[in-house]
Amino acid sequence: MNYDILITGLIIVAQILAVVVPVLISVAFLVYAERKVLALIQLRRGPNIVGPFGILQSFADALKLITKENIIPSGSNKIVFILAPIITMVLSLAGWAVIPFAPGWVVSDINVGIMYLFAVSSLGVYGIIMAGWASNSQYPFLGALRSAAQMVSYEVSIGFVIITVLLCVGSLNLSKIVLAQQTVWFAIPLLPMFIIFFISALAETNRLPFDLPEDESTLVAGFFTEYSSASFVLFFLGEYASMILMSSMTVILFLGGWLPPFDVYPLNVVPGVIWFTVKVIFILFLFIWVRGTFPRYRYDQLMRLGWKVFLPFSLFWVVVTSGFLVYFDMLPN
Amino acid sequence: MILYSLTFYLFSSVAVLSALMVISAKNPVHSVLFLILSFVNASGLFVLLGAEFLAMILVVVYVGAVAVLFLFVVMMLDINFVKLREGFLQYLPFGALLGIVLVIELGILFLTDRSSNIYNNQTPLQPIVSEVENTKMIGQILYTEYFYLFQICGIILLVAMIGSITLTLRDKGGVKRQNIDSQNTVDASTAIEKKKVKIGEGI
């Protein structure tokens, strides 16, 4: 009896490790890839010293940062200050519990998977607000205020995009959302929503051109100005892990998850997890490409885009999609 | 089974303790953070009941949106809590009365409704697993039986929203606003004007 609980517990821990360790390793290589791609865009070489082609650069950086002294400002609110990066990191890893990498390859296949992902991504703002407030310093506080308003605004349009997809699927389960795309990926019939989702994902992960909470040219480093050493590493890892999480969410909602583009012979023998990874890498490349090519938005432009452009447009598309589905009697079940 | 009880006691005790901390914490920001912890634990309790949709909605709406704005306001305002606590003894009888009424009501609820209570049916503390997802079940009852009430809720929210916008909307003169359409329609012929300037005169 007791051994059963122990074995179940061990299996759960093994599953968690099987997801978290590859995520953390891919974060390291994403940082390297980002620096290489940005270097190519700007006609530079990028990291090329540590390891062959500089491939071990991220590990060297992480090691350097962790061995440095962790400075906690004397005026800060210490408990909240230490808690903030931990919350950011934990939340960016918690979302992976429901991501289906291939048929059946999922830690927890819950009914409300997409709601869970939405909830976890909306909680991400707390790490930033707490960091900004606990630092007890002007620039981090400004960064936190910006981030609070920004993330709440873009969540609204993300919510509507998710509703449009759910109208076509009829379930909140992520595996069912993927299986509903066997005939056609939702990126094709719902192309405008795909674009809105991608741009909102940029804003939700505080990436350029929407990285105003960080904004190094006006706010020093935004909400993590006062952070150093290991707590800085946690913010850094958290940001990139949530970037990969949002890309996986995009792939599941719009690019057919683990499904091959066409269900024909040479393509459908490739394992689903390979397709999933390739698609996630493609979306991540878009994230980096956007960073390399677009200037930062001004804050009022950011708010205008969120509330006056994306919100009405996504609301309109919810009505159009549901009207279409009802009129042609294509509602699922 | 034992795991369910353990998680139930974990979630409920943390929820109650953090609710206590909400009213006893000296720093208002800490109060809000404890409130968030309490919300999250309440959503954990919903999951244990098998109401996963309600749990997620609780996190998305209350923790993800309402509490963020709440925290935002508390952080921005410099609330003097010492001053707020001055009237503590004055309001104590009223607060105590409210507390007593609540306790009596809860007591009546637990004592009278024994026959239909789940404790007598010996139902295990496990989620009720049914064929229909509870998201669908909520939808089926919300959009049929309670359709009009649901619509009225929506209208009340709309009225509140319009009300708060009209209260805060002020059209001050002299504020420069960006007109994107007029900026985008600018071309060389409208943006640049050629002038002949005479020497020693200027425009």
Coordinates of C-alpha atoms in Angstrom, one line a residue:
Chain A
M1 CA 0.0 0.0 0.0
N2 CA 2.6 2.5 1.1
Y3 CA 5.0 1.3 -1.7
D4 CA 2.3 2.2 -4.2
I5 CA 2.2 5.8 -3.1
L6 CA 6.0 5.9 -3.1
I7 CA 6.2 4.4 -6.7
T8 CA 3.5 6.8 -7.9
G9 CA 5.4 9.7 -6.3
L10 CA 8.7 8.6 -8.0
I11 CA 7.0 8.3 -11.4
I12 CA 5.6 11.9 -11.0
V13 CA 9.0 13.2 -10.0
A14 CA 10.6 11.4 -13.0
Q15 CA 8.0 12.9 -15.3
I16 CA 8.6 16.4 -14.0
L17 CA 12.3 16.0 -14.4
A18 CA 11.8 14.6 -17.9
V19 CA 10.0 17.8 -18.9
V20 CA 11.9 20.4 -16.8
V21 CA 15.5 19.3 -17.6
P22 CA 15.0 19.5 -21.5
V23 CA 13.3 22.9 -21.0
L24 CA 16.2 24.3 -19.0
I25 CA 18.7 23.0 -21.6
S26 CA 16.7 24.4 -24.4
V27 CA 16.7 27.8 -22.6
A28 CA 20.5 27.7 -22.6
F29 CA 20.6 27.0 -26.3
L30 CA 17.8 29.5 -27.0
V31 CA 20.0 32.3 -25.5
Y32 CA 22.9 31.1 -27.6
A33 CA 20.7 31.0 -30.8
E34 CA 19.3 34.4 -30.0
R35 CA 22.8 35.9 -29.8
K36 CA 23.8 34.2 -33.0
V37 CA 20.7 35.2 -35.0
L38 CA 21.0 38.8 -33.8
A39 CA 24.6 38.8 -34.7
L40 CA 23.8 37.6 -38.2
I41 CA 21.1 40.3 -38.5
Q42 CA 23.6 42.9 -37.5
L43 CA 26.4 41.5 -39.6
R44 CA 28.5 40.5 -36.5
R45 CA 29.9 37.1 -35.5
G46 CA 28.3 36.6 -32.2
P47 CA 29.7 34.3 -29.4
N48 CA 32.4 32.1 -30.9
I49 CA 35.0 31.6 -28.1
V50 CA 33.6 29.1 -25.6
G51 CA 33.3 25.6 -27.2
P52 CA 33.0 24.9 -30.9
F53 CA 31.1 27.8 -32.6
G54 CA 30.7 29.3 -29.0
I55 CA 28.0 26.8 -28.3
L56 CA 28.8 26.6 -24.6
Q57 CA 28.6 30.4 -24.1
S58 CA 25.3 30.3 -22.2
F59 CA 26.7 27.7 -19.7
A60 CA 29.8 29.8 -19.1
D61 CA 27.6 32.9 -18.6
A62 CA 25.3 31.1 -16.1
L63 CA 28.3 29.8 -14.2
K64 CA 29.8 33.3 -14.1
L65 CA 26.6 34.8 -12.8
I66 CA 25.9 32.1 -10.2
T67 CA 29.4 32.4 -8.6
K68 CA 29.0 36.2 -8.2
E69 CA 27.9 37.8 -5.0
N70 CA 24.2 38.1 -4.5
I71 CA 23.5 41.7 -3.4
I72 CA 20.2 42.4 -1.6
P73 CA 19.7 46.2 -1.3
S74 CA 19.4 47.3 2.4
G75 CA 16.3 49.4 1.7
S76 CA 14.5 46.5 0.0
N77 CA 11.7 44.4 1.3
K78 CA 13.8 41.3 1.7
I79 CA 11.3 38.4 1.7
V80 CA 9.4 39.8 -1.3
F81 CA 12.7 40.7 -3.0
I82 CA 13.9 37.1 -2.8
L83 CA 10.5 35.6 -3.6
A84 CA 9.9 37.5 -6.8
P85 CA 12.5 35.7 -9.1
I86 CA 11.5 32.4 -7.6
I87 CA 7.9 33.0 -8.5
T88 CA 8.8 34.0 -12.0
M89 CA 10.9 30.9 -12.5
V90 CA 8.3 28.5 -11.0
L91 CA 5.5 29.9 -13.0
S92 CA 7.4 29.7 -16.3
L93 CA 8.0 26.0 -15.5
A94 CA 4.5 25.2 -14.1
G95 CA 2.8 25.7 -17.5
W96 CA 4.8 22.7 -19.0
A97 CA 2.7 20.3 -16.9
V98 CA -0.1 20.3 -19.5
I99 CA 1.8 20.7 -22.8
P100 CA 1.3 17.6 -25.0
F101 CA 4.6 17.0 -26.9
A102 CA 3.3 14.0 -28.8
P103 CA 0.2 11.8 -28.6
G104 CA 0.1 10.8 -24.9
W105 CA 3.4 12.6 -24.0
V106 CA 2.0 14.9 -21.4
V107 CA 2.5 15.0 -17.6
S108 CA -1.2 15.9 -16.9
D109 CA -3.8 15.7 -19.6
I110 CA -6.4 17.8 -17.8
N111 CA -9.8 18.9 -19.2
V112 CA -9.2 22.6 -18.8
G113 CA -5.6 22.5 -20.2
I114 CA -5.8 25.8 -22.2
M115 CA -7.4 27.6 -19.2
Y116 CA -4.6 26.4 -17.0
L117 CA -2.0 27.7 -19.5
F118 CA -3.9 31.0 -19.6
A119 CA -4.0 31.2 -15.8
V120 CA -0.3 30.5 -15.4
S121 CA 0.7 33.0 -18.1
S122 CA -1.5 35.7 -16.4
L123 CA 0.2 35.0 -13.1
G124 CA 3.6 35.8 -14.6
V125 CA 3.0 39.5 -13.9
Y126 CA 3.4 38.9 -10.1
G127 CA 7.1 38.2 -10.3
I128 CA 7.6 41.4 -12.1
I129 CA 5.4 43.6 -9.8
M130 CA 6.8 42.1 -6.7
A131 CA 10.4 42.6 -7.9
G132 CA 9.7 46.2 -8.8
W133 CA 8.0 47.0 -5.6
A134 CA 10.4 45.2 -3.3
S135 CA 13.5 46.8 -4.8
N136 CA 12.3 50.1 -3.3
S137 CA 13.9 52.0 -6.1
Q138 CA 12.4 54.3 -8.8
Y139 CA 13.4 52.5 -12.1
P140 CA 12.3 49.0 -11.0
F141 CA 9.0 50.5 -9.7
L142 CA 8.3 52.2 -13.0
G143 CA 9.1 49.0 -14.8
A144 CA 6.7 47.1 -12.6
L145 CA 3.9 49.6 -13.2
R146 CA 4.3 49.4 -16.9
S147 CA 4.4 45.7 -16.8
A148 CA 1.2 45.4 -14.8
A149 CA -0.8 47.6 -17.2
Q150 CA 0.7 46.0 -20.3
M151 CA 0.2 42.3 -19.3
V152 CA -3.4 42.9 -18.2
S153 CA -4.2 44.6 -21.5
Y154 CA -2.8 42.0 -23.7
E155 CA -4.3 39.1 -21.8
V156 CA -7.8 40.4 -22.9
S157 CA -7.0 39.9 -26.6
I158 CA -5.3 36.5 -25.9
G159 CA -8.5 35.5 -24.1
F160 CA -10.6 36.3 -27.2
V161 CA -8.1 34.5 -29.5
I162 CA -8.4 31.4 -27.3
I163 CA -12.2 31.6 -27.4
T164 CA -12.1 31.6 -31.2
V165 CA -10.0 28.5 -31.3
L166 CA -12.2 26.8 -28.7
L167 CA -15.3 27.6 -30.8
C168 CA -13.8 25.5 -33.6
V169 CA -12.6 22.7 -31.2
G170 CA -15.4 22.3 -28.7
S171 CA -13.0 21.3 -25.9
L172 CA -10.5 22.9 -23.5
N173 CA -8.2 19.9 -23.6
L174 CA -4.9 20.6 -25.4
S175 CA -4.7 17.2 -27.0
K176 CA -8.2 17.6 -28.4
I177 CA -7.3 21.0 -29.7
V178 CA -4.3 19.5 -31.6
L179 CA -6.4 16.5 -32.9
A180 CA -9.1 19.0 -34.2
Q181 CA -6.5 20.4 -36.6
Q182 CA -6.0 17.1 -38.5
T183 CA -7.8 18.4 -41.6
V184 CA -6.3 21.9 -41.5
W185 CA -4.2 23.9 -39.1
F186 CA -6.1 26.7 -37.5
A187 CA -3.4 29.2 -38.6
I188 CA -5.0 29.0 -42.1
P189 CA -8.7 29.7 -41.4
L190 CA -7.9 31.9 -38.4
L191 CA -4.9 33.7 -39.8
P192 CA -5.7 37.1 -38.4
M193 CA -6.1 35.6 -34.9
F194 CA -2.8 33.8 -35.3
I195 CA -1.1 37.1 -36.0
I196 CA -2.9 38.8 -33.0
F197 CA -1.9 35.9 -30.8
F198 CA 1.7 36.0 -31.8
I199 CA 2.0 39.8 -31.2
S200 CA 0.1 39.5 -27.9
A201 CA 2.5 36.7 -26.9
L202 CA 5.4 39.1 -27.5
A203 CA 3.8 41.6 -25.2
E204 CA 2.9 38.9 -22.6
T205 CA 6.5 37.7 -22.4
N206 CA 7.9 41.3 -22.3
R207 CA 9.9 40.8 -25.5
L208 CA 10.9 43.5 -28.0
P209 CA 9.2 45.5 -29.4
F210 CA 7.1 45.5 -26.2
D211 CA 9.9 45.2 -23.6
L212 CA 8.9 48.4 -21.8
P213 CA 9.1 46.9 -18.3
E214 CA 12.8 46.3 -19.1
D215 CA 13.5 49.2 -21.5
E216 CA 17.3 49.5 -20.9
S217 CA 17.6 52.9 -22.7
T218 CA 15.2 54.7 -20.3
L219 CA 14.8 52.5 -17.2
V220 CA 18.4 51.1 -16.7
A221 CA 17.1 47.5 -16.6
G222 CA 13.5 48.0 -15.5
F223 CA 12.2 45.7 -12.9
F224 CA 15.4 43.7 -12.3
T225 CA 17.8 46.7 -12.0
E226 CA 18.6 45.8 -8.4
Y227 CA 19.0 42.1 -9.0
S228 CA 22.4 40.3 -9.2
S229 CA 23.9 36.9 -9.4
A230 CA 21.6 33.9 -8.9
S231 CA 18.3 35.9 -8.6
F232 CA 19.1 37.6 -11.9
V233 CA 19.7 34.2 -13.4
L234 CA 16.3 33.1 -12.3
F235 CA 14.6 36.1 -14.0
F236 CA 16.6 35.4 -17.1
L237 CA 15.7 31.7 -17.2
G238 CA 12.1 32.5 -16.4
E239 CA 11.8 35.0 -19.2
Y240 CA 13.2 32.5 -21.8
A241 CA 11.3 29.5 -20.4
S242 CA 8.0 31.5 -20.7
M243 CA 9.0 32.5 -24.2
I244 CA 9.3 28.8 -25.1
L245 CA 6.1 28.1 -23.3
M246 CA 4.2 30.8 -25.3
S247 CA 5.7 29.4 -28.5
S248 CA 4.5 25.9 -27.6
M249 CA 1.0 27.4 -26.9
T250 CA 1.0 29.1 -30.3
V251 CA 2.1 25.8 -31.9
I252 CA -0.7 23.9 -30.1
L253 CA -3.4 26.4 -30.9
F254 CA -2.6 27.3 -34.5
L255 CA 0.1 25.1 -36.0
G256 CA -1.3 21.7 -35.3
G257 CA 1.0 20.7 -32.3
W258 CA 2.7 17.3 -33.1
L259 CA 0.8 16.8 -36.4
P260 CA 2.8 16.7 -39.7
P261 CA 1.9 19.4 -42.3
F262 CA 0.4 16.7 -44.6
D263 CA -0.6 13.2 -43.6
V264 CA 1.4 11.6 -46.4
Y265 CA 4.1 8.9 -46.3
P266 CA 7.5 10.4 -45.7
L267 CA 6.1 13.1 -43.4
N268 CA 3.9 11.0 -41.1
V269 CA 6.7 8.5 -40.1
V270 CA 8.6 11.4 -38.4
P271 CA 7.8 11.2 -34.7
G272 CA 5.3 13.8 -33.4
V273 CA 7.8 15.3 -30.9
I274 CA 10.2 16.2 -33.8
W275 CA 7.4 18.1 -35.6
F276 CA 6.5 19.8 -32.3
T277 CA 10.1 20.9 -31.7
V278 CA 10.6 22.1 -35.3
K279 CA 7.5 24.2 -35.1
V280 CA 8.4 25.7 -31.7
I281 CA 11.9 26.5 -33.0
F282 CA 10.3 28.3 -36.0
I283 CA 8.1 30.4 -33.7
L284 CA 11.1 31.2 -31.5
F285 CA 13.0 32.2 -34.5
L286 CA 10.2 34.7 -35.3
F287 CA 10.5 36.0 -31.7
I288 CA 14.2 36.7 -32.3
W289 CA 13.7 38.0 -35.8
V290 CA 11.2 40.6 -34.5
R291 CA 13.6 41.6 -31.8
G292 CA 16.3 42.2 -34.4
T293 CA 14.2 44.2 -36.8
F294 CA 11.6 46.4 -34.9
P295 CA 12.2 49.5 -32.8
R296 CA 10.6 49.6 -29.3
Y297 CA 7.1 50.8 -29.0
R298 CA 6.2 54.0 -27.1
Y299 CA 4.1 53.2 -24.1
D300 CA 0.9 55.0 -25.3
Q301 CA 1.2 53.3 -28.7
L302 CA 1.4 50.0 -26.9
M303 CA -1.8 50.7 -25.0
R304 CA -3.5 52.0 -28.1
L305 CA -2.6 48.8 -30.0
G306 CA -3.9 46.6 -27.2
W307 CA -7.2 48.3 -26.4
K308 CA -8.2 50.1 -29.6
V309 CA -6.9 47.7 -32.3
F310 CA -6.6 44.2 -31.0
L311 CA -9.5 44.1 -28.6
P312 CA -12.2 45.3 -31.0
F313 CA -10.7 43.2 -33.8
S314 CA -10.5 40.0 -31.8
L315 CA -14.1 40.6 -30.5
F316 CA -15.3 41.0 -34.1
W317 CA -13.6 37.8 -35.1
V318 CA -15.2 35.9 -32.2
V319 CA -18.6 37.0 -33.6
V320 CA -17.7 36.3 -37.2
T321 CA -16.3 32.8 -36.3
S322 CA -19.3 31.8 -34.2
G323 CA -21.7 33.2 -36.8
F324 CA -20.0 31.2 -39.5
L325 CA -20.0 28.0 -37.5
V326 CA -23.7 28.3 -36.6
Y327 CA -24.8 29.3 -40.1
F328 CA -23.0 26.4 -41.9
D329 CA -23.9 24.1 -39.0
M330 CA -20.2 23.3 -38.4
L331 CA -20.2 23.5 -34.6
P332 CA -18.3 20.7 -33.0
N333 CA -20.6 18.0 -31.5
Chain B
M1 CA -7.6 8.7 -0.4
I2 CA -5.1 9.8 2.2
L3 CA -3.5 12.0 -0.4
Y4 CA -6.8 13.8 -1.0
S5 CA -7.2 14.5 2.7
L6 CA -3.7 15.7 3.0
T7 CA -4.0 18.1 0.1
F8 CA -7.3 19.3 1.3
Y9 CA -5.9 20.1 4.8
L10 CA -2.9 21.8 3.2
F11 CA -4.9 24.0 0.9
S12 CA -7.5 24.9 3.5
S13 CA -5.1 25.6 6.3
V14 CA -2.9 27.8 4.1
A15 CA -6.1 29.6 2.8
V16 CA -7.3 30.3 6.4
L17 CA -3.9 31.4 7.6
S18 CA -3.3 33.7 4.7
A19 CA -6.8 35.1 5.1
L20 CA -5.9 35.9 8.7
M21 CA -2.6 37.5 7.6
V22 CA -4.6 39.7 5.2
I23 CA -6.2 41.5 8.1
S24 CA -3.3 41.4 10.5
A25 CA -0.3 42.3 8.2
K26 CA 1.1 45.8 8.9
N27 CA 2.1 46.5 5.3
P28 CA -0.9 46.8 2.9
V29 CA 1.1 45.3 0.0
H30 CA 1.8 42.2 2.1
S31 CA -2.0 42.1 2.8
V32 CA -2.7 42.0 -0.9
L33 CA -0.1 39.3 -1.5
F34 CA -1.6 37.2 1.2
L35 CA -5.0 37.7 -0.4
I36 CA -3.6 36.3 -3.6
L37 CA -2.2 33.3 -1.8
S38 CA -5.6 32.8 -0.3
F39 CA -7.3 32.9 -3.7
V40 CA -4.8 30.4 -5.1
N41 CA -5.5 28.0 -2.3
A42 CA -9.2 28.4 -2.7
S43 CA -8.8 27.5 -6.4
G44 CA -6.8 24.4 -5.2
L45 CA -9.9 23.4 -3.1
F46 CA -12.1 23.8 -6.2
V47 CA -9.8 21.4 -8.1
L48 CA -10.2 18.9 -5.2
L49 CA -14.0 19.2 -5.5
G50 CA -13.7 18.4 -9.2
A51 CA -14.7 21.9 -10.3
E52 CA -11.6 22.5 -12.4
F53 CA -13.3 25.2 -14.6
L54 CA -14.3 27.3 -11.6
A55 CA -10.8 26.8 -10.2
M56 CA -9.2 28.2 -13.4
I57 CA -11.7 31.0 -13.7
L58 CA -10.9 32.0 -10.1
V59 CA -7.2 32.2 -10.9
V60 CA -7.7 34.0 -14.3
V61 CA -10.2 36.5 -13.1
Y62 CA -9.4 37.2 -9.5
V63 CA -5.7 36.5 -9.3
G64 CA -4.7 37.4 -12.9
A65 CA -6.7 40.6 -13.3
V66 CA -8.5 41.9 -10.2
A67 CA -5.7 41.4 -7.7
V68 CA -3.1 42.8 -10.1
L69 CA -5.1 46.1 -10.4
F70 CA -5.7 46.0 -6.6
L71 CA -2.0 45.6 -6.0
F72 CA -1.3 48.3 -8.5
V73 CA -3.5 50.8 -6.5
V74 CA -2.2 49.8 -3.1
M75 CA 1.4 50.2 -4.3
M76 CA 0.7 53.6 -5.8
L77 CA -1.3 55.1 -2.8
D78 CA 0.5 55.9 0.3
I79 CA -2.0 54.6 2.8
N80 CA -1.4 55.6 6.4
F81 CA -2.4 52.4 8.2
V82 CA -1.8 53.8 11.7
K83 CA -4.5 56.3 11.1
L84 CA -6.8 53.7 9.8
R85 CA -6.3 51.6 12.9
E86 CA -7.3 54.5 15.2
G87 CA -11.0 53.8 15.1
F88 CA -10.4 50.1 15.9
L89 CA -12.2 50.1 19.3
Q90 CA -15.0 52.2 17.9
Y91 CA -15.8 49.7 15.1
L92 CA -15.1 46.6 17.2
P93 CA -18.7 46.1 18.5
F94 CA -20.1 46.3 14.9
G95 CA -17.5 44.0 13.5
A96 CA -18.1 41.5 16.3
L97 CA -21.8 41.6 15.7
L98 CA -21.3 40.8 12.0
G99 CA -18.9 37.9 13.0
I100 CA -21.4 36.5 15.5
V101 CA -24.3 36.6 12.9
L102 CA -22.1 34.8 10.4
V103 CA -21.1 32.1 12.9
I104 CA -24.8 31.6 13.9
E105 CA -25.8 31.3 10.2
L106 CA -23.1 28.7 9.5
G107 CA -24.1 26.8 12.6
I108 CA -27.7 26.7 11.6
L109 CA -26.7 25.5 8.1
F110 CA -24.5 22.7 9.5
L111 CA -27.0 21.6 12.2
T112 CA -30.3 21.6 10.3
D113 CA -29.3 20.2 6.9
R114 CA -28.0 16.9 8.2
S115 CA -30.3 14.7 6.2
S116 CA -29.1 15.7 2.8
N117 CA -25.5 16.4 4.0
I118 CA -22.7 14.7 2.2
Y119 CA -21.2 13.5 5.5
N120 CA -24.1 11.1 6.1
N121 CA -24.0 9.6 2.7
Q122 CA -20.3 8.7 3.3
T123 CA -19.3 10.1 -0.1
P124 CA -15.6 10.0 -0.4
L125 CA -13.7 13.3 -0.7
Q126 CA -13.0 12.6 -4.4
P127 CA -13.9 14.5 -7.5
I128 CA -17.1 13.3 -9.1
V129 CA -15.9 11.9 -12.4
S130 CA -18.7 12.1 -15.0
E131 CA -18.8 11.7 -18.7
V132 CA -19.6 15.4 -19.3
E133 CA -16.9 17.9 -18.5
N134 CA -18.0 20.4 -16.0
T135 CA -17.3 23.3 -18.4
K136 CA -20.0 21.9 -20.6
M137 CA -22.3 21.3 -17.7
I138 CA -22.0 24.9 -16.5
G139 CA -22.7 26.1 -20.1
Q140 CA -25.7 23.8 -20.5
I141 CA -27.4 25.2 -17.4
L142 CA -26.1 28.8 -17.7
Y143 CA -27.4 29.4 -21.3
T144 CA -30.7 27.6 -20.8
E145 CA -32.2 27.9 -17.4
Y146 CA -30.4 31.0 -16.2
F147 CA -30.2 32.7 -19.6
Y148 CA -32.0 35.9 -18.6
L149 CA -30.2 36.2 -15.3
F150 CA -26.9 35.7 -17.1
Q151 CA -27.8 38.5 -19.6
I152 CA -28.9 40.8 -16.7
C153 CA -25.5 40.2 -15.1
G154 CA -23.8 41.2 -18.4
I155 CA -25.9 44.4 -18.6
I156 CA -25.1 45.3 -15.0
L157 CA -21.4 45.0 -15.7
L158 CA -21.8 47.1 -18.9
V159 CA -23.6 49.8 -16.9
A160 CA -20.8 49.8 -14.2
M161 CA -18.2 50.0 -16.9
I162 CA -19.8 52.9 -18.7
G163 CA -20.4 54.6 -15.4
S164 CA -16.7 54.4 -14.3
I165 CA -15.6 55.6 -17.7
T166 CA -17.8 58.6 -17.7
L167 CA -16.7 59.4 -14.1
T168 CA -13.1 59.4 -15.0
L169 CA -13.3 60.8 -18.6
R170 CA -12.2 64.5 -18.6
D171 CA -11.6 66.3 -21.9
K172 CA -9.0 68.8 -20.8
G173 CA -8.1 71.4 -23.4
G174 CA -4.5 71.9 -24.5
V175 CA -3.6 68.2 -24.6
K176 CA -1.7 67.3 -27.7
R177 CA -2.9 63.9 -29.1
Q178 CA -1.3 61.8 -31.8
N179 CA -3.6 61.6 -34.8
I180 CA -2.3 58.6 -36.6
D181 CA -4.4 58.9 -39.7
S182 CA -3.3 62.5 -40.4
Q183 CA 0.3 61.4 -39.8
N184 CA 0.0 58.5 -42.2
T185 CA -1.6 60.7 -45.0
V186 CA 1.3 63.1 -45.0
D187 CA 3.3 63.1 -48.2
A188 CA 6.0 65.3 -49.7
S189 CA 3.5 67.8 -51.2
T190 CA 1.8 68.5 -47.9
A191 CA 4.7 68.2 -45.6
I192 CA 7.2 70.5 -47.3
E193 CA 6.5 74.0 -48.4
K194 CA 9.0 75.9 -50.6
K195 CA 9.5 79.5 -49.9
K196 CA 11.8 82.1 -51.4
V197 CA 13.6 83.9 -48.6
K198 CA 15.0 87.3 -49.4
I199 CA 18.5 88.0 -48.1
G200 CA 18.5 89.8 -44.7
E201 CA 14.7 89.4 -44.1
G202 CA 13.9 85.9 -43.1
I203 CA 10.4 84.4 -43.2

